[in-house]
Amino acid sequence: MSWQTYVDEHLMCDIEGLGHHLTAAAIIGQDGNVWAQSSAFPQLKPEEIKAIMKDFDEPGSLAPIGLHLGGTKYMVIQGESGAVIRGKKGTGGVTVKKTAQALVFGIYEDPVTPGQCNMVVEKLGDYLYEQGL
């Protein structure tokens, strides 16, 4: 299966049969190289990837400055130390799941809930992690 298929079929899928979808999604290597992304996913800056990787190594480092994706700032909310970073902006937000080699991103807007985004992103991230990816 191609990386683009993972994004298209597992991240940008219909959530719980409700007709709701993530706004954007991507799988990006921990080195910042894009493996696959949806058309609406923002172009990330190298310093944004570095800051995300630093927060996985030093949980809490993003909280004072916020999580930035393509210049958009998200307020960091409770995640899972070293495994998941969650951000909130208005009625939307982002979930970032770290795997062995990559970062899985999901960006959502209302009516998708934070829990639905977390479920979609973390399910794929857990699967990839179990595969050693």
mmCIF file with all atom_site columns, C-alpha atoms in Angstrom:
data_model
loop_
_atom_site.group_PDB
_atom_site.id
_atom_site.type_symbol
_atom_site.label_atom_id
_atom_site.label_alt_id
_atom_site.label_comp_id
_atom_site.label_asym_id
_atom_site.label_entity_id
_atom_site.label_seq_id
_atom_site.pdbx_PDB_ins_code
_atom_site.Cartn_x
_atom_site.Cartn_y
_atom_site.Cartn_z
_atom_site.occupancy
_atom_site.B_iso_or_equiv
_atom_site.pdbx_formal_charge
_atom_site.auth_seq_id
_atom_site.auth_comp_id
_atom_site.auth_asym_id
_atom_site.auth_atom_id
_atom_site.pdbx_PDB_model_num
ATOM 1   C CA . MET A 1 1   ? 0.000   0.000  0.000  1.00 0.00 ? 1   MET A CA 1
ATOM 2   C CA . SER A 1 2   ? 1.357   3.438  -0.871 1.00 0.00 ? 2   SER A CA 1
ATOM 3   C CA . TRP A 1 3   ? 1.739   6.163  1.740  1.00 0.00 ? 3   TRP A CA 1
ATOM 4   C CA . GLN A 1 4   ? -0.789  8.270  -0.167 1.00 0.00 ? 4   GLN A CA 1
ATOM 5   C CA . THR A 1 5   ? -3.328  5.447  0.205  1.00 0.00 ? 5   THR A CA 1
ATOM 6   C CA . TYR A 1 6   ? -2.844  5.532  3.999  1.00 0.00 ? 6   TYR A CA 1
ATOM 7   C CA . VAL A 1 7   ? -3.599  9.263  3.982  1.00 0.00 ? 7   VAL A CA 1
ATOM 8   C CA . ASP A 1 8   ? -6.541  9.025  1.568  1.00 0.00 ? 8   ASP A CA 1
ATOM 9   C CA . GLU A 1 9   ? -8.225  5.913  2.987  1.00 0.00 ? 9   GLU A CA 1
ATOM 10  C CA . HIS A 1 10  ? -7.257  5.886  6.669  1.00 0.00 ? 10  HIS A CA 1
ATOM 11  C CA . LEU A 1 11  ? -6.875  9.555  7.633  1.00 0.00 ? 11  LEU A CA 1
ATOM 12  C CA . MET A 1 12  ? -9.205  11.384 5.224  1.00 0.00 ? 12  MET A CA 1
ATOM 13  C CA . CYS A 1 13  ? -11.889 8.712  5.648  1.00 0.00 ? 13  CYS A CA 1
ATOM 14  C CA . ASP A 1 14  ? -15.557 9.148  6.609  1.00 0.00 ? 14  ASP A CA 1
ATOM 15  C CA . ILE A 1 15  ? -15.493 9.281  10.417 1.00 0.00 ? 15  ILE A CA 1
ATOM 16  C CA . GLU A 1 16  ? -17.931 6.897  12.116 1.00 0.00 ? 16  GLU A CA 1
ATOM 17  C CA . GLY A 1 17  ? -20.174 6.897  9.023  1.00 0.00 ? 17  GLY A CA 1
ATOM 18  C CA . LEU A 1 18  ? -21.280 10.466 9.777  1.00 0.00 ? 18  LEU A CA 1
ATOM 19  C CA . GLY A 1 19  ? -19.997 12.033 6.571  1.00 0.00 ? 19  GLY A CA 1
ATOM 20  C CA . HIS A 1 20  ? -17.396 14.018 8.534  1.00 0.00 ? 20  HIS A CA 1
ATOM 21  C CA . HIS A 1 21  ? -13.764 14.136 7.451  1.00 0.00 ? 21  HIS A CA 1
ATOM 22  C CA . LEU A 1 22  ? -10.517 15.627 8.705  1.00 0.00 ? 22  LEU A CA 1
ATOM 23  C CA . THR A 1 23  ? -9.691  18.965 7.089  1.00 0.00 ? 23  THR A CA 1
ATOM 24  C CA . ALA A 1 24  ? -6.160  17.844 6.224  1.00 0.00 ? 24  ALA A CA 1
ATOM 25  C CA . ALA A 1 25  ? -3.752  15.030 7.022  1.00 0.00 ? 25  ALA A CA 1
ATOM 26  C CA . ALA A 1 26  ? -0.191  13.910 6.362  1.00 0.00 ? 26  ALA A CA 1
ATOM 27  C CA . ILE A 1 27  ? 2.471   11.345 7.128  1.00 0.00 ? 27  ILE A CA 1
ATOM 28  C CA . ILE A 1 28  ? 5.851   13.019 7.425  1.00 0.00 ? 28  ILE A CA 1
ATOM 29  C CA . GLY A 1 29  ? 9.197   11.419 8.219  1.00 0.00 ? 29  GLY A CA 1
ATOM 30  C CA . GLN A 1 30  ? 10.834  12.494 11.456 1.00 0.00 ? 30  GLN A CA 1
ATOM 31  C CA . ASP A 1 31  ? 13.477  14.140 9.239  1.00 0.00 ? 31  ASP A CA 1
ATOM 32  C CA . GLY A 1 32  ? 10.786  16.444 7.795  1.00 0.00 ? 32  GLY A CA 1
ATOM 33  C CA . ASN A 1 33  ? 10.400  14.683 4.423  1.00 0.00 ? 33  ASN A CA 1
ATOM 34  C CA . VAL A 1 34  ? 6.765   14.391 3.351  1.00 0.00 ? 34  VAL A CA 1
ATOM 35  C CA . TRP A 1 35  ? 5.764   10.770 2.715  1.00 0.00 ? 35  TRP A CA 1
ATOM 36  C CA . ALA A 1 36  ? 2.176   11.641 1.743  1.00 0.00 ? 36  ALA A CA 1
ATOM 37  C CA . GLN A 1 37  ? -0.352  14.390 2.415  1.00 0.00 ? 37  GLN A CA 1
ATOM 38  C CA . SER A 1 38  ? -3.823  15.596 1.560  1.00 0.00 ? 38  SER A CA 1
ATOM 39  C CA . SER A 1 39  ? -4.142  18.531 -0.820 1.00 0.00 ? 39  SER A CA 1
ATOM 40  C CA . ALA A 1 40  ? -5.084  20.981 1.969  1.00 0.00 ? 40  ALA A CA 1
ATOM 41  C CA . PHE A 1 41  ? -2.198  20.093 4.314  1.00 0.00 ? 41  PHE A CA 1
ATOM 42  C CA . PRO A 1 42  ? -0.027  23.153 5.043  1.00 0.00 ? 42  PRO A CA 1
ATOM 43  C CA . GLN A 1 43  ? 3.596   23.375 3.920  1.00 0.00 ? 43  GLN A CA 1
ATOM 44  C CA . LEU A 1 44  ? 5.574   22.825 7.134  1.00 0.00 ? 44  LEU A CA 1
ATOM 45  C CA . LYS A 1 45  ? 8.726   24.781 7.874  1.00 0.00 ? 45  LYS A CA 1
ATOM 46  C CA . PRO A 1 46  ? 11.875  22.903 9.002  1.00 0.00 ? 46  PRO A CA 1
ATOM 47  C CA . GLU A 1 47  ? 11.830  24.730 12.363 1.00 0.00 ? 47  GLU A CA 1
ATOM 48  C CA . GLU A 1 48  ? 8.237   23.566 12.953 1.00 0.00 ? 48  GLU A CA 1
ATOM 49  C CA . ILE A 1 49  ? 9.260   19.904 12.539 1.00 0.00 ? 49  ILE A CA 1
ATOM 50  C CA . LYS A 1 50  ? 12.279  20.483 14.831 1.00 0.00 ? 50  LYS A CA 1
ATOM 51  C CA . ALA A 1 51  ? 10.035  22.009 17.512 1.00 0.00 ? 51  ALA A CA 1
ATOM 52  C CA . ILE A 1 52  ? 7.610   19.071 17.289 1.00 0.00 ? 52  ILE A CA 1
ATOM 53  C CA . MET A 1 53  ? 10.443  16.524 17.539 1.00 0.00 ? 53  MET A CA 1
ATOM 54  C CA . LYS A 1 54  ? 11.889  18.448 20.505 1.00 0.00 ? 54  LYS A CA 1
ATOM 55  C CA . ASP A 1 55  ? 8.517   18.262 22.287 1.00 0.00 ? 55  ASP A CA 1
ATOM 56  C CA . PHE A 1 56  ? 8.460   14.477 21.847 1.00 0.00 ? 56  PHE A CA 1
ATOM 57  C CA . ASP A 1 57  ? 11.943  14.335 23.435 1.00 0.00 ? 57  ASP A CA 1
ATOM 58  C CA . GLU A 1 58  ? 11.225  17.054 26.029 1.00 0.00 ? 58  GLU A CA 1
ATOM 59  C CA . PRO A 1 59  ? 7.446   16.975 26.692 1.00 0.00 ? 59  PRO A CA 1
ATOM 60  C CA . GLY A 1 60  ? 6.055   20.404 27.488 1.00 0.00 ? 60  GLY A CA 1
ATOM 61  C CA . SER A 1 61  ? 8.588   22.390 25.432 1.00 0.00 ? 61  SER A CA 1
ATOM 62  C CA . LEU A 1 62  ? 5.864   23.502 22.962 1.00 0.00 ? 62  LEU A CA 1
ATOM 63  C CA . ALA A 1 63  ? 3.339   24.607 25.593 1.00 0.00 ? 63  ALA A CA 1
ATOM 64  C CA . PRO A 1 64  ? 4.766   28.137 26.132 1.00 0.00 ? 64  PRO A CA 1
ATOM 65  C CA . ILE A 1 65  ? 5.222   28.897 22.407 1.00 0.00 ? 65  ILE A CA 1
ATOM 66  C CA . GLY A 1 66  ? 2.426   26.890 20.786 1.00 0.00 ? 66  GLY A CA 1
ATOM 67  C CA . LEU A 1 67  ? 2.410   24.292 18.037 1.00 0.00 ? 67  LEU A CA 1
ATOM 68  C CA . HIS A 1 68  ? 2.968   25.858 14.612 1.00 0.00 ? 68  HIS A CA 1
ATOM 69  C CA . LEU A 1 69  ? 1.965   24.186 11.327 1.00 0.00 ? 69  LEU A CA 1
ATOM 70  C CA . GLY A 1 70  ? 2.610   26.148 8.157  1.00 0.00 ? 70  GLY A CA 1
ATOM 71  C CA . GLY A 1 71  ? 2.629   29.343 10.227 1.00 0.00 ? 71  GLY A CA 1
ATOM 72  C CA . THR A 1 72  ? -0.714  28.622 11.941 1.00 0.00 ? 72  THR A CA 1
ATOM 73  C CA . LYS A 1 73  ? -0.416  28.589 15.730 1.00 0.00 ? 73  LYS A CA 1
ATOM 74  C CA . TYR A 1 74  ? -2.282  26.036 17.841 1.00 0.00 ? 74  TYR A CA 1
ATOM 75  C CA . MET A 1 75  ? -2.546  26.135 21.621 1.00 0.00 ? 75  MET A CA 1
ATOM 76  C CA . VAL A 1 76  ? -0.993  22.922 22.972 1.00 0.00 ? 76  VAL A CA 1
ATOM 77  C CA . ILE A 1 77  ? -3.417  20.858 25.048 1.00 0.00 ? 77  ILE A CA 1
ATOM 78  C CA . GLN A 1 78  ? -2.904  17.625 26.954 1.00 0.00 ? 78  GLN A CA 1
ATOM 79  C CA . GLY A 1 79  ? -1.363  14.863 24.868 1.00 0.00 ? 79  GLY A CA 1
ATOM 80  C CA . GLU A 1 80  ? 0.616   11.749 25.743 1.00 0.00 ? 80  GLU A CA 1
ATOM 81  C CA . SER A 1 81  ? 4.244   12.407 26.684 1.00 0.00 ? 81  SER A CA 1
ATOM 82  C CA . GLY A 1 82  ? 6.589   11.289 23.944 1.00 0.00 ? 82  GLY A CA 1
ATOM 83  C CA . ALA A 1 83  ? 3.766   9.835  21.802 1.00 0.00 ? 83  ALA A CA 1
ATOM 84  C CA . VAL A 1 84  ? 0.982   12.344 20.988 1.00 0.00 ? 84  VAL A CA 1
ATOM 85  C CA . ILE A 1 85  ? 0.811   16.142 20.752 1.00 0.00 ? 85  ILE A CA 1
ATOM 86  C CA . ARG A 1 86  ? -2.608  17.790 20.542 1.00 0.00 ? 86  ARG A CA 1
ATOM 87  C CA . GLY A 1 87  ? -3.361  21.383 19.599 1.00 0.00 ? 87  GLY A CA 1
ATOM 88  C CA . LYS A 1 88  ? -6.470  23.548 19.581 1.00 0.00 ? 88  LYS A CA 1
ATOM 89  C CA . LYS A 1 89  ? -7.403  26.636 17.564 1.00 0.00 ? 89  LYS A CA 1
ATOM 90  C CA . GLY A 1 90  ? -10.954 27.958 17.676 1.00 0.00 ? 90  GLY A CA 1
ATOM 91  C CA . THR A 1 91  ? -13.418 25.173 16.807 1.00 0.00 ? 91  THR A CA 1
ATOM 92  C CA . GLY A 1 92  ? -10.672 23.040 15.295 1.00 0.00 ? 92  GLY A CA 1
ATOM 93  C CA . GLY A 1 93  ? -7.328  21.570 16.138 1.00 0.00 ? 93  GLY A CA 1
ATOM 94  C CA . VAL A 1 94  ? -4.615  19.058 15.362 1.00 0.00 ? 94  VAL A CA 1
ATOM 95  C CA . THR A 1 95  ? -3.372  15.671 16.553 1.00 0.00 ? 95  THR A CA 1
ATOM 96  C CA . VAL A 1 96  ? 0.225   14.558 15.922 1.00 0.00 ? 96  VAL A CA 1
ATOM 97  C CA . LYS A 1 97  ? 1.144   10.913 16.623 1.00 0.00 ? 97  LYS A CA 1
ATOM 98  C CA . LYS A 1 98  ? 4.794   9.827  16.649 1.00 0.00 ? 98  LYS A CA 1
ATOM 99  C CA . THR A 1 99  ? 5.648   6.410  15.194 1.00 0.00 ? 99  THR A CA 1
ATOM 100 C CA . ALA A 1 100 ? 9.048   4.694  14.995 1.00 0.00 ? 100 ALA A CA 1
ATOM 101 C CA . GLN A 1 101 ? 10.019  6.641  11.840 1.00 0.00 ? 101 GLN A CA 1
ATOM 102 C CA . ALA A 1 102 ? 7.287   9.184  11.108 1.00 0.00 ? 102 ALA A CA 1
ATOM 103 C CA . LEU A 1 103 ? 4.763   11.712 12.367 1.00 0.00 ? 103 LEU A CA 1
ATOM 104 C CA . VAL A 1 104 ? 1.069   11.249 11.547 1.00 0.00 ? 104 VAL A CA 1
ATOM 105 C CA . PHE A 1 105 ? -0.874  14.530 11.394 1.00 0.00 ? 105 PHE A CA 1
ATOM 106 C CA . GLY A 1 106 ? -4.613  15.144 11.415 1.00 0.00 ? 106 GLY A CA 1
ATOM 107 C CA . ILE A 1 107 ? -6.145  18.636 11.275 1.00 0.00 ? 107 ILE A CA 1
ATOM 108 C CA . TYR A 1 108 ? -9.862  19.063 11.964 1.00 0.00 ? 108 TYR A CA 1
ATOM 109 C CA . GLU A 1 109 ? -12.611 21.668 12.089 1.00 0.00 ? 109 GLU A CA 1
ATOM 110 C CA . ASP A 1 110 ? -16.110 21.528 13.555 1.00 0.00 ? 110 ASP A CA 1
ATOM 111 C CA . PRO A 1 111 ? -18.216 19.289 13.243 1.00 0.00 ? 111 PRO A CA 1
ATOM 112 C CA . VAL A 1 112 ? -15.321 16.812 13.693 1.00 0.00 ? 112 VAL A CA 1
ATOM 113 C CA . THR A 1 113 ? -14.571 16.542 17.409 1.00 0.00 ? 113 THR A CA 1
ATOM 114 C CA . PRO A 1 114 ? -11.123 16.373 19.033 1.00 0.00 ? 114 PRO A CA 1
ATOM 115 C CA . GLY A 1 115 ? -11.875 12.798 20.104 1.00 0.00 ? 115 GLY A CA 1
ATOM 116 C CA . GLN A 1 116 ? -12.748 11.735 16.556 1.00 0.00 ? 116 GLN A CA 1
ATOM 117 C CA . CYS A 1 117 ? -9.520  13.256 15.200 1.00 0.00 ? 117 CYS A CA 1
ATOM 118 C CA . ASN A 1 118 ? -7.501  11.591 17.972 1.00 0.00 ? 118 ASN A CA 1
ATOM 119 C CA . MET A 1 119 ? -9.102  8.220  17.203 1.00 0.00 ? 119 MET A CA 1
ATOM 120 C CA . VAL A 1 120 ? -8.369  8.375  13.454 1.00 0.00 ? 120 VAL A CA 1
ATOM 121 C CA . VAL A 1 121 ? -4.783  9.643  13.780 1.00 0.00 ? 121 VAL A CA 1
ATOM 122 C CA . GLU A 1 122 ? -3.769  7.496  16.749 1.00 0.00 ? 122 GLU A CA 1
ATOM 123 C CA . LYS A 1 123 ? -5.274  4.311  15.281 1.00 0.00 ? 123 LYS A CA 1
ATOM 124 C CA . LEU A 1 124 ? -3.157  4.648  12.125 1.00 0.00 ? 124 LEU A CA 1
ATOM 125 C CA . GLY A 1 125 ? -0.136  5.784  14.149 1.00 0.00 ? 125 GLY A CA 1
ATOM 126 C CA . ASP A 1 126 ? -0.397  2.748  16.454 1.00 0.00 ? 126 ASP A CA 1
ATOM 127 C CA . TYR A 1 127 ? -0.672  0.443  13.424 1.00 0.00 ? 127 TYR A CA 1
ATOM 128 C CA . LEU A 1 128 ? 2.406   1.968  11.751 1.00 0.00 ? 128 LEU A CA 1
ATOM 129 C CA . TYR A 1 129 ? 4.332   1.810  15.033 1.00 0.00 ? 129 TYR A CA 1
ATOM 130 C CA . GLU A 1 130 ? 3.485   -1.894 15.403 1.00 0.00 ? 130 GLU A CA 1
ATOM 131 C CA . GLN A 1 131 ? 4.834   -2.425 11.857 1.00 0.00 ? 131 GLN A CA 1
ATOM 132 C CA . GLY A 1 132 ? 8.113   -0.734 12.862 1.00 0.00 ? 132 GLY A CA 1
ATOM 133 C CA . LEU A 1 133 ? 7.429   2.252  10.621 1.00 0.00 ? 133 LEU A CA 1
#
